[in-house]
Coordinates of C-alpha atoms in Angstrom, one line a residue:
M1 CA -0.1 0.0 0.0
E2 CA 1.4 3.4 -0.9
R3 CA 1.9 5.9 1.9
S4 CA -0.1 9.1 2.1
V5 CA 0.7 12.7 3.3
L6 CA -1.6 14.2 6.0
T7 CA -2.3 18.1 6.3
A8 CA -4.2 19.4 9.2
G9 CA -5.2 23.1 8.9
G10 CA -7.8 25.7 8.0
S11 CA -9.9 26.0 4.7
D12 CA -9.2 29.0 2.7
S13 CA -12.4 30.2 0.9
G14 CA -10.3 32.2 -1.5
G15 CA -8.4 29.1 -2.5
G16 CA -5.0 30.4 -2.2
A17 CA -3.8 29.2 1.3
G18 CA -4.5 26.6 3.8
I19 CA -5.7 23.2 3.1
Q20 CA -6.2 24.2 -0.5
A21 CA -2.8 25.3 -1.0
D22 CA -1.6 22.1 0.7
L23 CA -3.6 19.8 -1.5
K24 CA -2.4 21.6 -4.6
T25 CA 1.0 21.2 -3.7
F26 CA 0.8 17.5 -2.8
A27 CA -0.9 16.9 -6.1
A28 CA 1.7 18.8 -8.1
L29 CA 4.5 17.0 -6.5
G30 CA 2.8 13.5 -6.9
V31 CA 1.9 12.4 -3.3
H32 CA -1.7 11.6 -2.1
G33 CA -2.9 14.2 0.2
L34 CA -5.1 13.5 3.3
S35 CA -6.8 16.4 4.8
V36 CA -8.2 17.2 8.3
I37 CA -10.0 20.4 8.5
T38 CA -9.6 22.5 11.9
A39 CA -11.4 25.7 10.9
V40 CA -13.3 27.3 8.2
T41 CA -12.3 30.8 7.2
A42 CA -14.3 33.3 5.4
Q43 CA -11.4 35.1 3.5
N44 CA -10.4 36.3 0.2
T45 CA -7.2 38.0 -1.4
M46 CA -7.7 40.9 0.8
G47 CA -7.9 39.4 4.1
V48 CA -9.7 37.1 6.7
R49 CA -13.4 38.3 7.7
E50 CA -14.1 35.5 10.1
V51 CA -12.9 32.2 11.5
F52 CA -15.3 29.1 12.4
P53 CA -13.3 26.5 14.4
V54 CA -14.5 23.0 13.7
P55 CA -15.3 21.5 17.2
P56 CA -12.7 19.0 18.6
E57 CA -14.8 16.1 18.2
M58 CA -15.2 16.5 14.4
I59 CA -11.3 17.0 14.1
A60 CA -10.9 13.7 16.2
S61 CA -13.4 11.9 13.9
Q62 CA -11.7 12.9 10.8
L63 CA -8.4 11.8 12.2
D64 CA -10.1 8.4 13.2
A65 CA -11.3 8.0 9.7
I66 CA -7.9 8.5 8.0
S67 CA -5.8 6.5 10.3
E68 CA -8.0 3.4 10.0
D69 CA -7.6 3.3 6.1
F70 CA -4.2 5.2 5.3
D71 CA -0.6 4.5 5.9
I72 CA 0.5 8.1 6.9
S73 CA 4.4 8.6 6.8
W74 CA 4.4 12.3 7.1
A75 CA 1.9 14.9 8.2
K76 CA 2.0 18.8 8.4
T77 CA 0.0 21.1 10.4
G78 CA -1.2 24.6 9.4
M79 CA -3.9 26.9 11.1
L80 CA -4.8 25.3 14.6
F81 CA -7.1 27.9 15.9
S82 CA -7.3 27.1 19.6
P83 CA -5.4 25.6 22.6
D84 CA -7.7 22.6 22.7
V85 CA -7.4 21.8 19.0
I86 CA -3.6 22.2 19.2
S87 CA -3.3 19.7 22.1
L88 CA -5.6 17.2 20.3
V89 CA -3.8 17.5 17.1
A90 CA -0.5 17.1 18.6
D91 CA -1.5 14.2 20.8
R92 CA -3.0 12.3 17.9
L93 CA -0.2 12.8 15.5
S94 CA 2.3 11.8 18.2
A95 CA 0.2 8.6 18.6
L96 CA 0.3 7.8 14.9
G97 CA 4.0 7.7 15.0
C98 CA 4.5 9.7 11.6
F99 CA 7.0 12.6 11.2
V100 CA 5.4 16.1 11.6
V101 CA 6.3 19.4 9.7
V102 CA 4.8 22.2 11.8
D103 CA 3.9 25.4 10.2
P104 CA 3.2 27.6 12.9
V105 CA 0.3 29.8 11.3
I106 CA -0.3 32.8 13.1
A107 CA -1.7 35.5 10.6
A108 CA -2.8 35.4 7.1
E109 CA -0.4 37.0 4.3
A110 CA -3.5 39.1 3.2
G111 CA -4.3 40.2 6.8
G112 CA -6.1 38.8 9.6
S113 CA -5.5 36.6 12.8
L114 CA -5.5 32.9 12.3
I115 CA -4.9 31.8 16.0
A116 CA -7.0 32.5 19.0
D117 CA -5.8 34.6 21.9
G118 CA -3.8 32.5 24.4
A119 CA -3.1 29.7 21.9
L120 CA 0.5 30.3 21.6
P121 CA 1.6 28.5 24.7
A122 CA -0.2 25.3 23.4
L123 CA 1.8 25.6 20.3
T124 CA 5.2 26.0 21.9
E125 CA 4.6 23.4 24.7
K126 CA 2.5 20.7 23.0
L127 CA 3.0 20.8 19.4
I128 CA 6.4 22.0 18.6
P129 CA 7.9 19.3 20.8
V130 CA 6.4 16.4 18.4
A131 CA 7.7 18.5 15.2
S132 CA 10.4 16.9 13.0
V133 CA 10.7 20.3 11.4
V134 CA 9.2 23.7 12.3
T135 CA 8.9 26.3 9.5
P136 CA 8.0 29.8 10.7
N137 CA 8.5 33.0 8.7
I138 CA 10.4 35.5 10.7
F139 CA 7.1 37.1 12.1
E140 CA 6.2 33.6 13.3
A141 CA 9.5 33.0 14.9
E142 CA 9.3 36.3 16.6
A143 CA 5.8 35.5 18.3
L144 CA 7.2 32.1 19.2
T145 CA 10.6 33.2 20.7
G146 CA 10.4 37.0 21.6
V147 CA 13.5 37.4 19.6
K148 CA 13.2 40.3 17.1
V149 CA 14.4 38.7 13.8
S150 CA 16.3 41.3 11.4
D151 CA 19.1 39.4 10.0
M152 CA 20.7 35.9 9.8
E153 CA 22.3 36.2 13.5
S154 CA 18.9 37.1 15.2
A155 CA 17.1 34.3 12.8
R156 CA 19.7 31.7 14.2
E157 CA 18.9 32.8 17.9
A158 CA 15.4 32.3 17.2
A159 CA 15.7 28.9 15.6
L160 CA 18.0 27.8 18.4
R161 CA 15.2 28.8 21.0
I162 CA 12.7 26.8 18.7
L163 CA 15.0 23.8 18.9
D164 CA 15.0 24.3 22.8
M165 CA 11.3 23.7 22.7
G166 CA 11.8 20.2 21.5
A167 CA 11.6 20.6 17.5
R168 CA 14.3 18.5 15.6
A169 CA 15.0 21.1 13.0
V170 CA 13.8 24.5 12.3
V171 CA 13.8 26.4 8.9
I172 CA 13.0 30.0 9.1
T173 CA 11.9 31.1 5.7
G174 CA 13.5 34.4 4.5
G175 CA 10.8 35.9 2.1
H176 CA 10.4 38.8 4.6
L177 CA 14.0 38.9 5.6
E178 CA 16.4 41.5 4.1
C179 CA 19.6 39.8 3.5
R180 CA 22.6 41.6 5.1
T181 CA 24.8 38.6 5.4
A182 CA 28.3 38.7 4.2
G183 CA 28.8 36.4 1.0
L184 CA 24.8 36.2 0.1
P185 CA 23.0 38.2 -2.6
A186 CA 21.6 41.5 -1.2
N187 CA 18.6 41.1 -3.4
G188 CA 18.3 37.3 -2.6
C189 CA 15.7 35.4 -0.5
V190 CA 17.6 33.1 2.0
D191 CA 16.1 30.5 4.3
L192 CA 17.9 29.3 7.3
L193 CA 18.0 25.6 8.2
V194 CA 19.2 25.0 11.8
T195 CA 19.5 21.7 13.6
K196 CA 21.5 20.9 16.6
D197 CA 24.5 20.0 14.7
E198 CA 24.6 22.8 12.1
S199 CA 23.0 25.6 10.5
T200 CA 22.8 26.1 6.5
C201 CA 21.7 29.2 4.5
I202 CA 19.7 28.0 1.5
S203 CA 19.7 31.2 -0.8
G204 CA 18.1 31.9 -4.0
R205 CA 17.0 35.0 -6.2
R206 CA 14.1 37.0 -5.0
R207 CA 11.0 36.2 -7.4
S208 CA 8.7 38.8 -8.5
G209 CA 4.9 38.0 -8.0
G210 CA 2.1 37.5 -5.4
N211 CA 2.7 35.5 -2.2
H212 CA -0.7 34.5 -0.8
G213 CA -0.2 31.2 0.5
V214 CA 3.6 30.8 0.0
G215 CA 4.3 29.8 3.6
C216 CA 1.6 27.0 3.3
T217 CA 3.1 25.9 0.0
Y218 CA 6.6 25.8 1.4
S219 CA 5.8 23.5 4.1
A220 CA 3.6 21.4 2.1
A221 CA 6.3 21.0 -0.5
L222 CA 8.8 20.2 2.3
T223 CA 6.7 17.6 3.6
A224 CA 6.1 16.0 0.3
Y225 CA 9.7 15.8 -0.5
L226 CA 10.7 14.5 2.9
S227 CA 7.9 11.8 2.5
M228 CA 9.9 10.9 -0.9
G229 CA 12.9 9.9 1.2
M230 CA 14.9 13.1 0.6
S231 CA 17.6 14.3 3.2
L232 CA 16.2 17.3 5.2
D233 CA 19.1 19.7 3.2
E234 CA 18.0 18.5 0.0
A235 CA 14.1 18.8 0.7
A236 CA 14.7 22.2 2.1
R237 CA 16.4 23.3 -1.2
Q238 CA 13.7 21.8 -3.3
A239 CA 10.8 23.2 -1.5
H240 CA 12.6 26.7 -1.6
E241 CA 12.6 26.6 -5.4
F242 CA 9.2 25.1 -5.7
A243 CA 7.8 27.9 -3.5
A244 CA 9.8 30.5 -5.6
R245 CA 8.5 29.1 -8.9
S246 CA 5.1 29.4 -7.5
I247 CA 5.5 33.1 -6.6
E248 CA 6.5 33.7 -10.1
G249 CA 3.6 31.9 -11.5
S250 CA 1.1 33.6 -9.1
R251 CA -2.3 34.9 -10.7
P252 CA -3.9 38.2 -10.0
V253 CA -7.4 36.4 -9.7
G254 CA -8.7 38.8 -7.0
H255 CA -8.4 42.5 -5.9
G256 CA -5.7 41.8 -3.0
T257 CA -2.6 39.8 -2.7
A258 CA -2.2 37.4 -5.6
P259 CA -2.4 33.7 -4.6
V260 CA 0.7 31.5 -5.5
D261 CA 0.4 28.9 -8.1
Q262 CA 1.6 25.3 -7.3
T263 CA 1.1 24.3 -10.9
A264 CA 3.5 26.8 -12.2
G265 CA 6.5 24.5 -12.6
L266 CA 4.1 21.9 -14.1
R267 CA 2.7 24.3 -16.6
E268 CA 6.4 25.5 -17.5
D269 CA 7.4 21.7 -17.9
A270 CA 4.5 21.2 -20.1
E271 CA 5.3 24.3 -22.3
R272 CA 8.9 23.0 -22.5
F273 CA 7.6 19.5 -23.8
R274 CA 5.4 21.4 -26.4
A275 CA 8.2 23.5 -27.6
V276 CA 10.5 20.5 -28.1
S277 CA 7.7 18.2 -29.7
S278 CA 7.0 21.3 -32.3
L279 CA 10.7 21.6 -33.0
D280 CA 11.0 17.7 -33.4
H281 CA 8.2 17.8 -36.0
A282 CA 9.5 20.8 -37.7
V283 CA 13.0 19.5 -38.0
S284 CA 11.5 16.2 -39.6
M285 CA 9.7 18.3 -42.0
L286 CA 12.7 20.1 -43.1
T287 CA 15.0 17.2 -43.4
E288 CA 12.3 15.1 -45.4
E289 CA 11.8 18.1 -48.0
M290 CA 14.3 17.6 -50.7
T291 CA 14.0 21.1 -51.9
F292 CA 14.9 22.7 -48.5
V293 CA 18.7 21.9 -48.7
E294 CA 18.8 24.9 -51.3
L295 CA 17.9 27.5 -48.5
I296 CA 20.7 26.2 -45.9
P297 CA 23.3 29.2 -46.0
E298 CA 27.0 28.1 -45.7
V299 CA 26.9 28.5 -41.8
G300 CA 24.0 26.3 -41.6
S301 CA 20.4 27.0 -40.4
N302 CA 18.9 26.5 -37.1
I303 CA 15.3 26.8 -35.9
G304 CA 14.0 27.5 -32.3
M305 CA 11.1 27.9 -30.3
A306 CA 10.6 29.7 -26.9
I307 CA 8.3 28.7 -24.1
P308 CA 5.5 31.4 -23.1
G309 CA 6.9 34.1 -21.0
A310 CA 10.6 33.2 -22.2
R311 CA 13.1 35.6 -20.2
S312 CA 16.4 34.0 -21.2
E313 CA 18.3 32.0 -23.8
E314 CA 17.8 28.9 -21.5
D315 CA 14.1 29.4 -22.3
V316 CA 14.5 29.1 -25.9
A317 CA 15.0 25.5 -27.7
A318 CA 17.0 25.0 -30.8
V319 CA 19.0 22.5 -32.7
E320 CA 22.3 21.8 -31.2
G321 CA 25.2 22.1 -34.3
R322 CA 22.6 23.4 -36.5
I323 CA 21.1 21.8 -39.6
V324 CA 23.6 21.7 -42.5
R325 CA 24.1 20.3 -46.0
A326 CA 24.9 16.6 -46.5
G327 CA 25.2 16.1 -50.3
R328 CA 21.6 16.8 -51.5
K329 CA 19.9 16.4 -48.3
A330 CA 19.5 18.5 -45.0
H331 CA 21.2 17.0 -42.1
V332 CA 20.8 17.6 -38.4
S333 CA 24.1 17.7 -36.6
G334 CA 22.8 17.7 -33.2
C335 CA 20.0 17.3 -30.6
I336 CA 17.2 19.7 -29.8
R337 CA 18.2 21.3 -26.5
F338 CA 17.2 24.6 -24.4
G339 CA 20.0 27.2 -24.7
A340 CA 21.4 25.4 -27.8
S341 CA 21.5 28.6 -30.1
R342 CA 22.2 32.2 -28.8
H343 CA 21.8 33.4 -32.3
I344 CA 18.2 32.2 -32.6
A345 CA 17.3 32.9 -29.0
R346 CA 18.0 36.5 -29.2
I347 CA 15.8 36.8 -32.3
V348 CA 13.0 35.1 -30.5
L349 CA 13.4 37.0 -27.2
A350 CA 13.6 40.6 -29.2
A351 CA 10.5 39.6 -31.1
M352 CA 8.5 38.3 -28.2
R353 CA 9.0 41.8 -26.5
F354 CA 6.8 43.3 -29.2
D355 CA 4.5 40.4 -29.7
P356 CA 4.6 37.6 -27.0
G357 CA 2.8 35.2 -29.2
I358 CA 5.8 35.3 -31.8
R359 CA 8.0 32.3 -30.1
A360 CA 9.9 30.7 -33.2
A361 CA 12.5 31.6 -35.8
M362 CA 14.9 30.0 -38.0
N363 CA 17.7 31.3 -40.4
I364 CA 17.8 30.7 -44.2
R365 CA 20.1 32.0 -47.1
L366 CA 19.5 35.4 -48.2
G367 CA 18.7 35.7 -52.2
E368 CA 16.7 38.0 -54.5
D369 CA 15.0 34.8 -55.5
V370 CA 13.8 34.1 -51.8
L371 CA 12.8 37.6 -51.0
S372 CA 11.0 37.8 -54.5
E373 CA 9.0 34.6 -53.5
A374 CA 8.2 35.7 -50.0
S375 CA 6.7 39.0 -51.3
R376 CA 4.7 37.3 -53.9
M377 CA 3.4 34.8 -51.1
G378 CA 2.3 38.1 -49.2
L379 CA 4.6 37.6 -46.3
S380 CA 5.5 40.9 -44.5
I381 CA 9.1 41.8 -44.9
S382 CA 11.5 44.2 -43.0
S383 CA 15.4 44.6 -42.8
F384 CA 18.1 46.2 -40.8
D385 CA 21.7 47.3 -41.8
R386 CA 24.5 46.1 -39.7
C387 CA 26.1 49.4 -40.4
D388 CA 23.7 51.3 -38.1
E389 CA 24.3 49.0 -35.0
P390 CA 25.4 51.0 -31.9
P391 CA 28.5 50.0 -30.2
G392 CA 28.2 47.3 -27.4
E393 CA 24.8 45.9 -29.1
S394 CA 23.9 42.4 -29.6
T395 CA 23.4 42.3 -33.4
M396 CA 20.6 39.8 -33.4
S397 CA 18.7 41.5 -30.6
W398 CA 19.3 45.0 -32.0
G399 CA 18.6 44.0 -35.5
T400 CA 15.3 42.2 -34.9
A401 CA 14.0 45.3 -32.9
R402 CA 15.1 47.6 -35.5
A403 CA 13.4 45.8 -38.4
I404 CA 10.3 45.3 -36.3
E405 CA 10.2 49.2 -35.3
R406 CA 10.6 50.1 -39.3
L407 CA 7.6 48.0 -40.1
G408 CA 5.7 48.9 -37.0
A409 CA 4.8 45.0 -36.4
V410 CA 6.7 41.7 -36.1
P411 CA 7.2 40.7 -39.7
D412 CA 7.3 37.3 -41.2
I413 CA 10.7 37.9 -42.8
I414 CA 13.6 39.8 -41.4
W415 CA 16.9 40.1 -43.5
D416 CA 20.0 41.8 -43.7
S417 CA 22.9 41.9 -46.3
G418 CA 25.6 40.9 -43.9
G419 CA 29.0 42.5 -43.0
M420 CA 32.6 42.0 -42.5
G421 CA 32.6 38.1 -42.0
K422 CA 28.8 38.1 -41.7
E423 CA 27.0 36.1 -44.3
P424 CA 23.5 37.7 -45.7
M425 CA 20.8 36.1 -44.0
I426 CA 16.9 35.7 -43.8
R427 CA 15.2 34.9 -40.6
I428 CA 11.7 33.6 -40.7
L429 CA 9.5 34.4 -37.7
G430 CA 6.2 32.8 -36.5
R431 CA 4.1 31.7 -33.6
D432 CA 5.6 28.1 -33.4
A433 CA 8.2 25.9 -34.8
V434 CA 6.0 24.1 -37.2
S435 CA 4.6 27.0 -38.7
V436 CA 8.0 28.5 -39.4
A437 CA 9.2 25.4 -40.9
T438 CA 6.0 25.3 -43.1
V439 CA 7.0 28.8 -44.6
A440 CA 10.5 27.7 -45.2
I441 CA 9.3 24.8 -47.2
M442 CA 6.8 26.9 -49.2
L443 CA 9.7 29.1 -50.1
S444 CA 12.1 26.5 -50.9
R445 CA 9.5 24.9 -53.3
A446 CA 8.5 28.2 -54.9
V447 CA 12.4 28.9 -55.3
G448 CA 13.0 25.4 -56.8
K449 CA 10.3 25.9 -59.5
R450 CA 12.1 29.0 -60.7

């Protein structure tokens, strides 16, 4: 029987945090999630309006039902509103013998208290002692320990006090912490992992986006990764990256703080698969077309496609080694890989700044015959002159932008007549690799009939 992962916490009617965030995280990471709802909140992206605690007997009944049917290896706790509920959940999880990640939820990111007055002592005296890991943000760490957390040293002091309460490990998440520690990026986001034996800084770049539900998402991801058998250090690093990608993918679905999107990584992986699949089909089309070889320039052709929202060359896939002449046929000299062609990536990224839907490009030889057929086919055409290129610019980024600005839109064809040591070239742009390859084949067939 497969093991399951349990979350015990509050329900967020806005769908951004709490049980909803936990279960979405578990599903995204491929583990089966069980849930015990300890409170129902009336909240949205602008804040918490009301909290309705679930009676302890109903919480106990949920735990009974789950423990009788599932093999629970790891559990995490979130919003536990009252001292009675904290004590109940702590006792029952301890009796189950599962490992526990405690997310000491005190307030909602969008605003509003999520714990009753007088419940903190139960949190520190009953729940934290059964915790394998505690994952407070700096405000929660301050509330638990009384230590004002403003830098890594004070974060470490707070973590050590939580260890003294009985926890085996602490991760103080650094989303709200300004990094002033030597050797760490000033604009970074640093989590501090502390055990009785060592402390480790887990750093990454700070991501832009909404952060409603990020604490729940981080602790749920940590729980899921630990349930897979990862070491604490590796699970904490993976959870940090998962939470960061969720922030980047946050969706402005309400009028307040945007909820994080736990499926952002899955969507990006799917888009990368789609780009590679489109390229694979396009390359097959080109190599099977006998006339295409006549359009391959001396330096070879390449074709590339970006994922939606591409920000760097690593977000653009292309053919490693290019498409070259091999006798009377086109031959692919390498595999399809992201980051394989700086030349193509810069063209695509420049075009996407004007029209995000234009995500593919390829280069072919320049010839009056090719330009003539492109014009006859009704393709939009623009060009740039390398002699006008300002010092320090990347030719492909600058030239693509210049050609687009001259036309007032992203053209189907951009050409330039080359320069010192640079072959004259045509670039075909389009919405995907297959459509670009289709245009190239249409041109090759038309040129071949001349």
